[in-house]
CSV table of C-alpha atoms in Angstrom, one decimal:
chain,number,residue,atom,x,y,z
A,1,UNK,CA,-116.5,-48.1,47.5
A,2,UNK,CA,-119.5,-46.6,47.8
A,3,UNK,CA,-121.7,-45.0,44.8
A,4,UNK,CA,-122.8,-41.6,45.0
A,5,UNK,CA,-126.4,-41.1,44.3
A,6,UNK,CA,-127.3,-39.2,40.9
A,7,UNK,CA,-129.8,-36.2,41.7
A,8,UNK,CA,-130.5,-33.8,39.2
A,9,UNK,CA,-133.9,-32.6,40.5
A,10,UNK,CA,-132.6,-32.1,44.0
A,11,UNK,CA,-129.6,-30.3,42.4
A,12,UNK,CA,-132.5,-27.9,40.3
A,13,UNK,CA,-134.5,-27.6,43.2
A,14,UNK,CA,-131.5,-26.4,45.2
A,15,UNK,CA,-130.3,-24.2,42.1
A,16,UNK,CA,-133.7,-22.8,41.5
A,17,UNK,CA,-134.3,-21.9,45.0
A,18,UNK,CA,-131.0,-19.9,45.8
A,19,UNK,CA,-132.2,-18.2,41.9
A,20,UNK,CA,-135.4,-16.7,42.8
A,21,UNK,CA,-134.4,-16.0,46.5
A,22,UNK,CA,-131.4,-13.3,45.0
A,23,UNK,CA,-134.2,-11.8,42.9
A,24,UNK,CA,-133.4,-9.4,39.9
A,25,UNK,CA,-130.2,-8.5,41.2
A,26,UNK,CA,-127.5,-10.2,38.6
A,27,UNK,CA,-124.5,-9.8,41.3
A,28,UNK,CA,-126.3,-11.4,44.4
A,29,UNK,CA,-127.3,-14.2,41.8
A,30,UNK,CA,-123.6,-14.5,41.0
A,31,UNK,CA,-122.8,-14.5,44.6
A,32,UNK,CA,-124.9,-17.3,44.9
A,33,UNK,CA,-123.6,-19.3,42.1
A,34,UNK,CA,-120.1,-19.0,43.6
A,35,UNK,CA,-120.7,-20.0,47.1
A,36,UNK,CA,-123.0,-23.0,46.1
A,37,UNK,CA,-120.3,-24.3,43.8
A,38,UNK,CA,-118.6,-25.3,46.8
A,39,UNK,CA,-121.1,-27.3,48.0
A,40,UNK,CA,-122.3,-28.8,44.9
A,41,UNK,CA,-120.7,-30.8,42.4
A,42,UNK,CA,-121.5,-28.4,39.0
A,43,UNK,CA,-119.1,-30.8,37.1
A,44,UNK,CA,-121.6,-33.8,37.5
A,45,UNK,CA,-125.0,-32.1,37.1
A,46,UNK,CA,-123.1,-29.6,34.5
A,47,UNK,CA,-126.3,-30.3,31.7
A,48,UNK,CA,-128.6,-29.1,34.6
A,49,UNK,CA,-127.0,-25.9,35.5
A,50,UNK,CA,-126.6,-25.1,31.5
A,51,UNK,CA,-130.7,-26.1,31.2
A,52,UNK,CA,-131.8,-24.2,34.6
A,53,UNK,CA,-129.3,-20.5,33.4
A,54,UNK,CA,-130.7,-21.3,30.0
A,55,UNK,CA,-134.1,-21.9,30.1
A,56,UNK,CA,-134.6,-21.5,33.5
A,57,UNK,CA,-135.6,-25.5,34.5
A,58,UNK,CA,-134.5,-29.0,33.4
A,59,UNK,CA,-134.9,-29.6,29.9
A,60,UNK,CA,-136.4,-33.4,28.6
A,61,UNK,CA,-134.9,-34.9,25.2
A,62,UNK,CA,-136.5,-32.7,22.5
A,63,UNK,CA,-136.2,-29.7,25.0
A,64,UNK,CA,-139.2,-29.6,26.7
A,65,UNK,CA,-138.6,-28.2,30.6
A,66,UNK,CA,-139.6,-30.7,32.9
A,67,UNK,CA,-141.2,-28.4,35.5
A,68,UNK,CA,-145.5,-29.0,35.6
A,69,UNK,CA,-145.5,-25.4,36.0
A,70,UNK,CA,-144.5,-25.5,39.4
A,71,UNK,CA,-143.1,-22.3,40.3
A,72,UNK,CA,-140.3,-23.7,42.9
A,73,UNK,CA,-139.2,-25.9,40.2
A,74,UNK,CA,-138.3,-23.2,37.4
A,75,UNK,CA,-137.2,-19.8,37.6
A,76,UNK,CA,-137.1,-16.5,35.6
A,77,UNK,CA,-133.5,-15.6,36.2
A,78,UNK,CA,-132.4,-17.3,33.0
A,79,UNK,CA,-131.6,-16.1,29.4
A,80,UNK,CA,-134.5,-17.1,27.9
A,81,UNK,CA,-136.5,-14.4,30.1
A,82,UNK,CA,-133.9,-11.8,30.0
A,83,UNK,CA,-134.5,-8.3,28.1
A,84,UNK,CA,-134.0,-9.0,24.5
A,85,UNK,CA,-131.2,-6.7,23.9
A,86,UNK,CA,-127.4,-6.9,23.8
A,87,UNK,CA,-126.2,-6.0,27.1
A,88,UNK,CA,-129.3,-7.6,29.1
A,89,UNK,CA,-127.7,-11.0,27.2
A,90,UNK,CA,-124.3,-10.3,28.1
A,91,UNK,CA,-125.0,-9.5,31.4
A,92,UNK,CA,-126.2,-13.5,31.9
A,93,UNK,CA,-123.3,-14.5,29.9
A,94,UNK,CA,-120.7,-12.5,32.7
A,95,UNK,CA,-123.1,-14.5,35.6
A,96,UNK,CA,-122.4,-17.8,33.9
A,97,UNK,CA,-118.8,-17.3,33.7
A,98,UNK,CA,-118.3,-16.3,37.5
């Protein structure tokens, strides 16, 4: 019986990748989201996915994002860097629930 490995930076890195390669365009990014979930196991690295569509990396206790500002390790597609307006808001809401 073996134990499968816990990764949650290789899960963001993956995550964060697909993110910035679908650009600004919410559908594609959705797209993405769907086809990966295949692959991936978003029930086990569920707190990463929340932190990385949240705040756009993984967050540390006390919520600081774990990241070094390295640009392939956080991205912008996230609600914390969306238009601050209603609809911009609910537009990343309607991604997340795919």
């Amino acid at each position: 019986d073996e134990k499968e490995k816990f990764e949650p930076t290789v899960f963001r890195d993956t995550i964060v990748q697909g993110l910035n390669e679908a650009g600004n365009d919410l559908e594609a990014i959705a797209k993405f989201l769907d086809a990966t979930g295949s692959r991936l196991d978003y029930r086990r690295y569920a707190d990463t996915l929340f932190d990385i569509l949240v705040a756009g990396s993984m967050l540390a206790p006390g919520g600081t994002r774990i990241d070094d500002n390295d640009k392939t390790k956080m991205t912008n597609h996230c609600v914390f860097f969306a238009d601050e307006d209603h609809d911009a808001i609910r537009n990343y809401a309607q991604v997340g629930k795919g």
